[in-house]
Amino acid sequence: METHSFLPQAHLRQRRPLKSSPTQEWLEEQQPQAREEFYQEGLKRGAQIEIDFDSSPHCVGKVILEATPKILQQETLHSIYRIGGAKAVAKVLRTDLEEGIHGNEDDTNRRKMVFGSNVYKNLPTRSFFFFTLKAFKDSKILFLLVYYGVFSLAFGFNNHGLKEGLYDGGSIFFAISLIVTVNAASNFCSYRELLMLSDMSSNININVEVVRGGMHQRISIFNVVVGDVSCMTEEYRNVDINIPFLSSGVKVVGGFAYMLVTSVGTNTSRGKMMSSSCGDFDEKTPLQARLVKLTSWLRWIVLTIALLILLVMLVRYWMQSQEIDGNKKEKKEVIKSAVRIFTAAITIPVMVIPEGWAIIIPLTCAYLRRTVMGDCALFRNLSALETMGTVTTICTEKTGMLTSREMMVTKFCIGEEVLTGDISIIHSKVLSLLHQAVGLNSTCSIYNLSSTSPPQFFGSPTERAILHWATSELGMDMENLKQMYTIPNIKFFNANRKRSGVLLREKNHNFSYDHVHWKGAAEIILSMCSHYYTTNGSSYPIHQQTRRRFEETIQGMAAHPLRCIAFAHSTVNINIQKERANIEESGLTLLALVGLKESCRPGVRMAVEAFRFAGVDVNMITGDDAFTAKAIATECGILRTDQDLLGAIVLGEDFSKYSPELRMEMVDRIRVMARSSPSEKSLMGTVVVKENSDIVIMDDNFTSFETILQCGRCIYNNAHNFLQFQLTVMVVTLVVNCITAISTYKIPISEVQVLWESLIVDTLGAVALASERPTQELMVKGPVSLEEPLVTKIMWRNLVSQALFQIMLLLRLQFKGQFIFHLDGDVNDTLIFNTSVLCQVFNLFNSRNLEKKNVFEGIQDCRLFLWMVGMIVSLQVLMVELLNRFVGTERLDWGLWAASVGMASTSWLIALVVKWIPMPHVTVNSFVTKTQRRREWTHMV
């Protein structure tokens, strides 16, 4: 939504703009005649539109949608006062600047109908047909197969007639369509998953505070309508503005204001930008980009080898034909031999060239989100979750993540006396000043919906806790205070000052003085005080020894840990105050100290220990003082009692003064940043608003980080498993078929069989290995380094052993299979094909984990893996036994099936033996350089 501020610096209950506000300054600079012309012109336009609003809401709504945003988007005071200021805009929008809209269902529905809803348009969807075309276009090999299929049909019709000649070419086209369909289906499912994530991320429900019917309400941001009056109290990043306009996405640094909503949804500048963007779902994650680069590199290698093999076979065939027939071979025999040679040459890249390796990433993410992560977190893109696998440091806010958001006052001191609930000993003067300090120096609101229901508090957790304590324990009456005092001046709390001040003036008495109240961080307020009150109403000077005792009290609260808030008071002559622009900030009298308890969330300490065990440091960033921060960090396990605290705790102010080089040196030692402002937090990489985050912790539970971290590492783990599986298949296929093609001028398996194996490697294998769930072993390994090679030493060990076994097995079947099993050539070729497929099935089990010797561990939790294995085996039986004419296979008896299974299952024994070979385990600390570690630690959520 986009808004206009009609109270840019106003207090919660002070409706008129202050003298220092930009609107008032602008009016004072204008000539009275010009101001009157602008105002009257605006009222005239507003009145005309208001009359038409009831009779033709759609037409008027269009006028407002077109005219008002254009005026407001100029973001000049001249433009807004040209139409009569905020009052005229509110009159046009049929709202009240103090009471807001009526807020009933008919009113909000009518506004949504006329001005639109506060939602963005969904991104355009892509059909299954789109991915079908994309799957075909992205595979260059399929184009070659289409040409070959056409040639096979023509050659078959010419030599075998229409019926018999259809099998070879038809089977090729059927296999092509099957591969395209399966790849399109997997890509379509991944796309739908990403589309759902995009919709979820753009619809993160954030509650905002609005005024409707004179009552403050917290509603979903999607229910905000044009004409709403919203309250802005948060503090984020510093952006100085001199004009009272807010566009969607802008955050208030500090203070309090009322904003009039003038456009929502797609009518805002951000909404138009998002609606015009179609979204790039083809963007690759860093790991996907590395896989695509590796695929491209391997593709050129395989094509080069295939071309060399083609040349070798042509030369050998030509030399043999010259020796035997002396150029007298028949034309048909030459053509047939040439086709066989070209078929073998084309088959090699079809079987070997990797296609769609990068699909393992979205498949794993989709599976993890549905089965492991659930609703605990939302990630806007695949890169975000993938990056969690490389994280070495997590910086987190204290409130809401490490601790609960709800606070309560547990300690109360007046002077040096600690009070335990009995307020009768407090002098009426001190008690009255406390009521003023708490009730009027606050941006929090209290509403009593009924006499029977408890009051509702709206504001920050600290403000809510103090107001609840004052009303329930001190007998404070908020409505009575509002009737007794006005607020001529106010200084709002922000993270830099750590305090807020207010000037109070009694309405019904002719006093010659005003009350000044300050509230904020105890050590800061104490430094502004020269005296202190006692419970009997007396005031005493603060000597050096007394100040030291107060400081010890504050530190004692912080060590428990409690957030210590101090209240201070003074009086000032009204005439003197009128001459000053600022509220008095020195010579105050300390009124009271309160300690607020904010306990750690359950399970946080265990999660922090799990992160430390996983090689991930946790840093806490807070606005609390160093003593409170140290106590909470120790309670959460971020700081250990046996730890050297030198450099582990730093103040935000000190950190901002460090040079960039010194900050980099301090990075590895810092565990707590205390007294940090938003600008200082930004130096640590902290993301402080949900809508700007790549990952959103939906349950605000720090323990959810452990789940996300495991899922991030699981992506890399599954990608490595899949890469080892595919590289093994690729090496075996390339070596076996190259040797066979050169020796016999043919490949022992048909084109359909080739495409079937390619389908297993590229799609079904990816789905099977993407279903592996994260385990605690992933936490032991430590973070994944961005410098780690895609193929590790452990992967090379497993790959080479499995590849050598399969190469020797398949080559022996190729050249000795007929003799060993007493088979003819076609049956032996089917045996080779069957054994090759079953080798890949058994190797899928080996690839589930690169280091575990028990390949069946956790298999009961991987139902999708078992389904994929069952599907591959079932389809293999179907092709060999029932579709043998179409696929080009011969039926195998039980003995040959048993032989195939027995030979292929030997890969399990090979894997078990090889995994006993020790390999140096490279930890993260041994290959991540210090500079790299400093760079990686900034990946925060």
Tab-separated table of C-alpha atoms in Angstrom, residues 495-882:
chain	number	residue	atom	x	y	z
A	495	ALA	CA	17.438	2.907	18.491
A	496	ASN	CA	20.116	5.593	18.391
A	497	ARG	CA	18.991	7.652	21.399
A	498	LYS	CA	17.640	4.682	23.378
A	499	ARG	CA	15.210	7.031	25.128
A	500	SER	CA	12.036	9.039	24.615
A	501	GLY	CA	10.938	12.306	26.165
A	502	VAL	CA	7.671	14.149	26.578
A	503	LEU	CA	6.573	17.584	27.754
A	504	LEU	CA	3.258	17.606	29.688
A	505	ARG	CA	1.036	20.571	30.496
A	506	GLU	CA	-2.002	20.398	32.739
A	507	LYS	CA	-5.223	21.541	31.089
A	508	ASN	CA	-7.332	22.860	33.954
A	509	HIS	CA	-4.748	24.491	36.227
A	510	ASN	CA	-2.792	27.686	35.843
A	511	PHE	CA	0.554	26.222	36.825
A	512	SER	CA	3.673	28.153	35.827
A	513	TYR	CA	5.620	24.972	35.019
A	514	ASP	CA	5.449	21.963	32.754
A	515	HIS	CA	6.411	18.364	33.489
A	516	VAL	CA	9.299	16.778	31.587
A	517	HIS	CA	9.480	12.983	31.519
A	518	TRP	CA	12.203	10.801	30.018
A	519	LYS	CA	12.172	7.029	29.681
A	520	GLY	CA	14.724	4.657	28.196
A	521	ALA	CA	17.816	2.525	28.748
A	522	ALA	CA	18.663	2.739	32.429
A	523	GLU	CA	22.343	3.656	32.121
A	524	ILE	CA	21.527	6.434	29.645
A	525	ILE	CA	18.712	7.909	31.756
A	526	LEU	CA	20.870	7.679	34.897
A	527	SER	CA	23.581	9.742	33.186
A	528	MET	CA	20.997	12.510	32.656
A	529	CYS	CA	19.991	12.621	36.354
A	530	SER	CA	21.435	14.668	39.200
A	531	HIS	CA	18.858	13.690	41.861
A	532	TYR	CA	16.614	10.770	42.729
A	533	TYR	CA	13.226	10.309	44.380
A	534	THR	CA	12.489	8.051	47.315
A	535	THR	CA	9.221	6.341	48.198
A	536	ASN	CA	8.313	9.103	50.687
A	537	GLY	CA	8.433	11.748	47.934
A	538	SER	CA	11.718	13.323	48.944
A	539	SER	CA	14.450	14.170	46.449
A	540	TYR	CA	18.154	13.668	47.122
A	541	PRO	CA	21.257	14.476	45.082
A	542	ILE	CA	23.092	11.655	43.365
A	543	HIS	CA	26.648	11.619	44.658
A	544	GLN	CA	29.439	9.546	43.163
A	545	GLN	CA	28.936	6.706	45.622
A	546	THR	CA	25.174	6.764	45.121
A	547	ARG	CA	25.594	6.701	41.353
A	548	ARG	CA	27.880	3.696	41.697
A	549	ARG	CA	25.213	1.849	43.699
A	550	PHE	CA	22.592	2.637	41.049
A	551	GLU	CA	24.947	1.358	38.368
A	552	GLU	CA	25.445	-1.848	40.351
A	553	THR	CA	21.668	-2.255	40.631
A	554	ILE	CA	21.297	-1.832	36.871
A	555	GLN	CA	24.089	-4.304	36.199
A	556	GLY	CA	22.567	-6.763	38.648
A	557	MET	CA	19.253	-6.620	36.778
A	558	ALA	CA	21.030	-7.100	33.477
A	559	ALA	CA	22.942	-10.114	34.767
A	560	HIS	CA	19.786	-12.071	35.671
A	561	PRO	CA	18.905	-11.144	32.806
A	562	LEU	CA	16.361	-8.332	32.925
A	563	ARG	CA	15.868	-5.427	30.562
A	564	CYS	CA	16.287	-2.390	32.812
A	565	ILE	CA	14.203	0.688	31.986
A	566	ALA	CA	14.548	3.964	33.914
A	567	PHE	CA	12.127	6.878	34.335
A	568	ALA	CA	13.254	10.435	35.091
A	569	HIS	CA	11.355	13.671	35.747
A	570	SER	CA	11.874	17.381	36.019
A	571	THR	CA	9.831	20.552	35.903
A	572	VAL	CA	10.478	23.535	33.673
A	573	ASN	CA	9.059	27.051	33.620
A	574	ILE	CA	6.427	27.415	30.892
A	575	ASN	CA	7.796	30.723	29.607
A	576	ILE	CA	11.344	29.353	29.448
A	577	GLN	CA	10.172	26.214	27.699
A	578	LYS	CA	8.363	28.198	24.994
A	579	GLU	CA	11.675	29.777	24.043
A	580	ARG	CA	13.375	26.394	23.663
A	581	ALA	CA	12.927	24.000	20.784
A	582	ASN	CA	14.096	20.922	22.685
A	583	ILE	CA	12.928	19.162	25.827
A	584	GLU	CA	15.287	19.529	28.793
A	585	GLU	CA	17.690	16.557	28.910
A	586	SER	CA	19.846	17.300	31.955
A	587	GLY	CA	19.411	17.934	35.648
A	588	LEU	CA	16.654	15.321	35.885
A	589	THR	CA	15.469	13.437	38.954
A	590	LEU	CA	15.520	9.636	38.760
A	591	LEU	CA	11.960	8.456	39.320
A	592	ALA	CA	12.100	4.653	39.150
A	593	LEU	CA	13.812	1.583	37.715
A	594	VAL	CA	11.902	-1.409	36.355
A	595	GLY	CA	13.276	-4.769	35.201
A	596	LEU	CA	11.491	-6.694	32.469
A	597	LYS	CA	11.933	-10.423	32.066
A	598	GLU	CA	12.272	-11.963	28.618
A	599	SER	CA	13.019	-15.653	28.863
A	600	CYS	CA	14.699	-17.864	26.263
A	601	ARG	CA	12.518	-19.965	24.032
A	602	PRO	CA	12.408	-23.681	24.831
A	603	GLY	CA	14.938	-25.679	22.865
A	604	VAL	CA	17.123	-22.722	21.903
A	605	ARG	CA	20.105	-23.880	23.944
A	606	MET	CA	19.984	-27.354	22.410
A	607	ALA	CA	19.741	-25.845	18.930
A	608	VAL	CA	22.769	-23.609	19.558
A	609	GLU	CA	24.752	-26.634	20.768
A	610	ALA	CA	23.686	-28.555	17.664
A	611	PHE	CA	24.918	-25.694	15.483
A	612	ARG	CA	28.266	-25.606	17.259
A	613	PHE	CA	28.570	-29.355	16.771
A	614	ALA	CA	27.798	-28.816	13.073
A	615	GLY	CA	30.537	-26.194	12.676
A	616	VAL	CA	28.170	-23.200	12.596
A	617	ASP	CA	28.635	-20.235	14.916
A	618	VAL	CA	25.611	-18.347	16.283
A	619	ASN	CA	25.924	-14.599	16.825
A	620	MET	CA	23.328	-12.611	18.762
A	621	ILE	CA	22.523	-8.993	17.911
A	622	THR	CA	20.475	-6.960	20.359
A	623	GLY	CA	19.762	-3.446	21.488
A	624	ASP	CA	20.196	-4.414	25.141
A	625	ASP	CA	23.201	-3.366	27.177
A	626	ALA	CA	26.279	-5.543	27.360
A	627	PHE	CA	25.406	-7.092	30.764
A	628	THR	CA	21.913	-8.164	29.668
A	629	ALA	CA	23.218	-9.374	26.329
A	630	LYS	CA	25.955	-11.411	28.024
A	631	ALA	CA	23.482	-13.002	30.439
A	632	ILE	CA	20.994	-13.962	27.722
A	633	ALA	CA	23.754	-15.229	25.414
A	634	THR	CA	25.083	-17.396	28.243
A	635	GLU	CA	21.589	-18.698	29.005
A	636	CYS	CA	21.081	-19.567	25.323
A	637	GLY	CA	24.489	-21.245	25.039
A	638	ILE	CA	25.958	-18.711	22.626
A	639	LEU	CA	28.576	-17.809	25.236
A	640	ARG	CA	30.109	-20.593	27.322
A	641	THR	CA	31.350	-20.187	30.856
A	642	ASP	CA	34.771	-21.567	29.907
A	643	GLN	CA	35.068	-19.321	26.856
A	644	ASP	CA	37.556	-16.486	26.484
A	645	LEU	CA	35.270	-13.467	26.255
A	646	LEU	CA	37.952	-11.123	24.909
A	647	GLY	CA	36.441	-9.759	21.713
A	648	ALA	CA	33.361	-11.999	21.994
A	649	ILE	CA	31.111	-9.121	23.100
A	650	VAL	CA	31.152	-5.829	21.241
A	651	LEU	CA	29.005	-2.724	21.375
A	652	GLY	CA	27.340	-1.603	18.170
A	653	GLU	CA	28.798	1.867	18.520
A	654	ASP	CA	32.319	0.499	18.799
A	655	PHE	CA	31.828	-1.932	15.914
A	656	SER	CA	30.697	0.889	13.612
A	657	LYS	CA	33.922	2.755	14.339
A	658	TYR	CA	36.136	-0.145	13.285
A	659	SER	CA	37.833	-0.040	9.933
A	660	PRO	CA	36.665	-2.604	7.346
A	661	GLU	CA	39.900	-4.514	7.827
A	662	LEU	CA	39.497	-4.631	11.604
A	663	ARG	CA	35.885	-5.773	11.251
A	664	MET	CA	37.034	-8.674	9.129
A	665	GLU	CA	39.574	-9.620	11.771
A	666	MET	CA	36.929	-9.428	14.505
A	667	VAL	CA	34.355	-11.492	12.623
A	668	ASP	CA	35.485	-14.900	13.863
A	669	ARG	CA	35.625	-13.787	17.505
A	670	ILE	CA	32.414	-11.762	17.864
A	671	ARG	CA	29.485	-13.675	19.336
A	672	VAL	CA	27.355	-10.843	20.760
A	673	MET	CA	26.700	-7.318	19.536
A	674	ALA	CA	25.009	-5.218	22.242
A	675	ARG	CA	23.488	-1.757	22.122
A	676	SER	CA	23.234	-1.979	18.339
A	677	SER	CA	21.176	0.414	16.233
A	678	PRO	CA	19.573	-0.546	12.906
A	679	SER	CA	22.441	0.981	10.950
A	680	GLU	CA	24.970	-0.903	13.075
A	681	LYS	CA	23.006	-4.122	12.656
A	682	SER	CA	23.215	-3.695	8.909
A	683	LEU	CA	26.995	-3.882	9.192
A	684	MET	CA	26.519	-7.472	10.474
A	685	GLY	CA	24.260	-8.487	7.569
A	686	THR	CA	21.113	-8.784	9.616
A	687	VAL	CA	17.837	-8.839	7.677
A	688	VAL	CA	15.167	-7.267	9.843
A	689	VAL	CA	11.949	-7.472	7.845
A	690	LYS	CA	10.196	-10.592	6.625
A	691	GLU	CA	9.256	-9.232	3.237
A	692	ASN	CA	12.911	-8.585	2.393
A	693	SER	CA	14.143	-12.033	3.468
A	694	ASP	CA	14.910	-15.004	1.247
A	695	ILE	CA	13.931	-17.381	4.039
A	696	VAL	CA	11.141	-16.622	6.501
A	697	ILE	CA	10.876	-18.552	9.780
A	698	MET	CA	7.103	-18.858	9.916
A	699	ASP	CA	6.935	-20.035	13.551
A	700	ASP	CA	9.589	-17.573	14.848
A	701	ASN	CA	11.311	-20.550	16.431
A	702	PHE	CA	15.085	-20.589	16.480
A	703	THR	CA	15.121	-24.387	16.541
A	704	SER	CA	13.680	-24.282	13.019
A	705	PHE	CA	17.100	-23.100	11.872
A	706	GLU	CA	18.453	-26.584	12.556
A	707	THR	CA	15.889	-28.116	10.210
A	708	ILE	CA	16.649	-25.567	7.497
A	709	LEU	CA	20.394	-26.074	7.897
A	710	GLN	CA	20.008	-29.830	7.533
A	711	CYS	CA	17.856	-29.365	4.429
A	712	GLY	CA	20.435	-27.031	2.877
A	713	ARG	CA	23.196	-29.577	3.388
A	714	CYS	CA	20.900	-32.355	2.172
A	715	ILE	CA	20.624	-30.601	-1.206
A	716	TYR	CA	24.385	-30.785	-1.684
A	717	ASN	CA	24.471	-34.346	-0.369
A	718	ASN	CA	21.770	-35.542	-2.777
A	719	ALA	CA	23.390	-33.684	-5.648
A	720	HIS	CA	26.719	-35.428	-4.950
A	721	ASN	CA	24.989	-38.807	-4.706
A	722	PHE	CA	23.209	-38.255	-8.007
A	723	LEU	CA	26.355	-36.950	-9.664
A	724	GLN	CA	28.299	-40.053	-8.627
A	725	PHE	CA	25.529	-42.306	-9.943
A	726	GLN	CA	25.347	-40.541	-13.295
A	727	LEU	CA	29.097	-40.278	-13.792
A	728	THR	CA	29.416	-44.012	-13.142
A	729	VAL	CA	26.776	-44.765	-15.773
A	730	MET	CA	28.389	-42.309	-18.158
A	731	VAL	CA	31.900	-43.745	-17.854
A	732	VAL	CA	30.705	-47.345	-18.144
A	733	THR	CA	28.509	-46.630	-21.139
A	734	LEU	CA	31.153	-44.593	-22.934
A	735	VAL	CA	33.946	-47.134	-22.506
A	736	VAL	CA	31.866	-50.236	-23.244
A	737	ASN	CA	30.151	-48.841	-26.294
A	738	CYS	CA	33.299	-47.291	-27.738
A	739	ILE	CA	35.169	-50.598	-27.513
A	740	THR	CA	32.188	-52.530	-28.849
A	741	ALA	CA	31.530	-50.118	-31.701
A	742	ILE	CA	35.128	-50.151	-32.878
A	743	SER	CA	35.331	-53.935	-32.620
A	744	THR	CA	31.972	-54.988	-34.100
A	745	TYR	CA	30.678	-51.851	-35.889
A	746	LYS	CA	27.536	-51.937	-33.781
A	747	ILE	CA	26.110	-51.305	-30.306
A	748	PRO	CA	24.724	-54.408	-28.552
A	749	ILE	CA	21.494	-52.619	-27.574
A	750	SER	CA	18.878	-51.007	-29.800
A	751	GLU	CA	17.904	-47.333	-30.064
A	752	VAL	CA	14.840	-47.772	-27.849
A	753	GLN	CA	16.961	-49.532	-25.252
A	754	VAL	CA	19.392	-46.638	-25.410
A	755	LEU	CA	16.644	-44.126	-24.738
A	756	TRP	CA	15.282	-46.277	-21.909
A	757	GLU	CA	18.627	-46.267	-20.138
A	758	SER	CA	18.893	-42.534	-20.747
A	759	LEU	CA	15.473	-42.101	-19.140
A	760	ILE	CA	16.608	-44.048	-16.061
A	761	VAL	CA	19.744	-41.932	-15.714
A	762	ASP	CA	18.260	-38.499	-16.310
A	763	THR	CA	14.859	-38.634	-14.647
A	764	LEU	CA	13.882	-41.669	-12.599
A	765	GLY	CA	17.304	-41.836	-10.958
A	766	ALA	CA	17.058	-38.155	-10.077
A	767	VAL	CA	13.636	-38.610	-8.485
A	768	ALA	CA	14.859	-41.625	-6.507
A	769	LEU	CA	17.993	-39.957	-5.123
A	770	ALA	CA	16.193	-36.641	-4.521
A	771	SER	CA	14.013	-38.398	-1.939
A	772	GLU	CA	16.853	-38.902	0.539
A	773	ARG	CA	16.031	-37.126	3.801
A	774	PRO	CA	18.537	-35.172	5.906
A	775	THR	CA	20.296	-37.025	8.714
A	776	GLN	CA	22.368	-36.080	11.729
A	777	GLU	CA	25.476	-37.265	9.887
A	778	LEU	CA	25.164	-34.179	7.693
A	779	MET	CA	25.602	-31.996	10.767
A	780	VAL	CA	28.805	-33.818	11.689
A	781	LYS	CA	30.396	-33.130	8.299
A	782	GLY	CA	30.320	-29.378	8.771
A	783	PRO	CA	29.322	-26.660	6.278
A	784	VAL	CA	29.766	-27.244	2.565
A	785	SER	CA	32.521	-25.104	1.114
A	786	LEU	CA	31.925	-23.158	-2.083
A	787	GLU	CA	35.479	-24.098	-3.014
A	788	GLU	CA	34.837	-27.810	-2.658
A	789	PRO	CA	35.023	-29.633	-6.024
A	790	LEU	CA	31.871	-31.192	-7.396
A	791	VAL	CA	33.568	-34.596	-7.548
A	792	THR	CA	35.254	-35.297	-4.221
A	793	LYS	CA	37.918	-37.892	-3.463
A	794	ILE	CA	35.347	-40.178	-1.883
A	795	MET	CA	33.211	-39.928	-5.012
A	796	TRP	CA	36.215	-40.796	-7.210
A	797	ARG	CA	36.911	-43.858	-5.065
A	798	ASN	CA	33.365	-45.149	-5.408
A	799	LEU	CA	33.046	-44.163	-9.062
A	800	VAL	CA	36.249	-45.832	-10.246
A	801	SER	CA	35.546	-49.080	-8.418
A	802	GLN	CA	31.981	-49.399	-9.706
A	803	ALA	CA	32.920	-48.329	-13.214
A	804	LEU	CA	35.766	-50.875	-13.468
A	805	PHE	CA	33.504	-53.670	-12.247
A	806	GLN	CA	30.678	-52.835	-14.679
A	807	ILE	CA	33.043	-52.323	-17.636
A	808	MET	CA	34.734	-55.690	-17.109
A	809	LEU	CA	31.400	-57.429	-16.593
A	810	LEU	CA	29.676	-55.994	-19.684
A	811	LEU	CA	32.706	-56.429	-21.957
A	812	ARG	CA	33.036	-60.044	-20.882
A	813	LEU	CA	29.366	-60.602	-21.684
A	814	GLN	CA	29.885	-58.885	-25.024
A	815	PHE	CA	32.786	-61.019	-26.171
A	816	LYS	CA	32.354	-64.237	-24.120
A	817	GLY	CA	28.678	-64.275	-23.198
A	818	GLN	CA	27.594	-66.518	-26.041
A	819	PHE	CA	30.236	-69.072	-25.109
A	820	ILE	CA	29.605	-68.900	-21.325
A	821	PHE	CA	25.811	-69.159	-21.466
A	822	HIS	CA	25.541	-70.979	-24.808
A	823	LEU	CA	23.387	-68.252	-26.360
A	824	ASP	CA	22.831	-66.887	-29.817
A	825	GLY	CA	23.710	-63.283	-30.651
A	826	ASP	CA	20.277	-61.643	-30.087
A	827	VAL	CA	19.680	-63.315	-26.716
A	828	ASN	CA	23.184	-62.365	-25.587
A	829	ASP	CA	22.525	-58.733	-26.553
A	830	THR	CA	19.353	-58.811	-24.443
A	831	LEU	CA	21.309	-60.290	-21.546
A	832	ILE	CA	23.834	-57.448	-21.827
A	833	PHE	CA	21.045	-54.868	-21.894
A	834	ASN	CA	19.251	-56.446	-18.932
A	835	THR	CA	22.417	-56.754	-16.874
A	836	SER	CA	23.379	-53.150	-17.655
A	837	VAL	CA	20.005	-51.822	-16.432
A	838	LEU	CA	20.096	-53.953	-13.282
A	839	CYS	CA	23.633	-52.715	-12.562
A	840	GLN	CA	22.236	-49.184	-12.485
A	841	VAL	CA	19.413	-50.284	-10.174
A	842	PHE	CA	21.821	-51.811	-7.661
A	843	ASN	CA	24.140	-48.838	-8.012
A	844	LEU	CA	21.232	-46.582	-7.015
A	845	PHE	CA	21.376	-48.208	-3.592
A	846	ASN	CA	25.152	-47.711	-3.449
A	847	SER	CA	24.700	-44.033	-4.333
A	848	ARG	CA	22.281	-43.337	-1.477
A	849	ASN	CA	25.242	-42.588	0.737
A	850	LEU	CA	28.830	-42.071	-0.322
A	851	GLU	CA	30.387	-43.366	2.906
A	852	LYS	CA	27.988	-45.687	4.743
A	853	LYS	CA	28.695	-49.371	4.325
A	854	ASN	CA	25.093	-50.375	4.989
A	855	VAL	CA	23.295	-49.311	1.827
A	856	PHE	CA	19.898	-50.177	3.345
A	857	GLU	CA	20.118	-47.897	6.380
A	858	GLY	CA	17.049	-45.657	6.534
A	859	ILE	CA	15.548	-47.241	3.429
A	860	GLN	CA	12.200	-47.651	5.200
A	861	ASP	CA	11.817	-43.857	5.344
A	862	CYS	CA	12.478	-43.414	1.609
A	863	ARG	CA	9.232	-44.639	0.153
A	864	LEU	CA	9.635	-42.588	-3.005
A	865	PHE	CA	13.030	-44.204	-3.605
A	866	LEU	CA	11.494	-47.677	-3.319
A	867	TRP	CA	8.650	-46.653	-5.643
A	868	MET	CA	11.126	-45.474	-8.284
A	869	VAL	CA	13.188	-48.662	-8.015
A	870	GLY	CA	10.049	-50.738	-8.280
A	871	MET	CA	8.946	-48.755	-11.343
A	872	ILE	CA	12.299	-49.234	-13.096
A	873	VAL	CA	12.353	-52.982	-12.445
A	874	SER	CA	8.714	-53.394	-13.496
A	875	LEU	CA	9.230	-51.504	-16.743
A	876	GLN	CA	12.398	-53.492	-17.421
A	877	VAL	CA	10.512	-56.790	-17.068
A	878	LEU	CA	7.750	-55.414	-19.293
A	879	MET	CA	10.218	-54.439	-22.020
A	880	VAL	CA	12.131	-57.704	-21.996
A	881	GLU	CA	9.239	-60.139	-21.671
A	882	LEU	CA	6.230	-58.472	-23.331
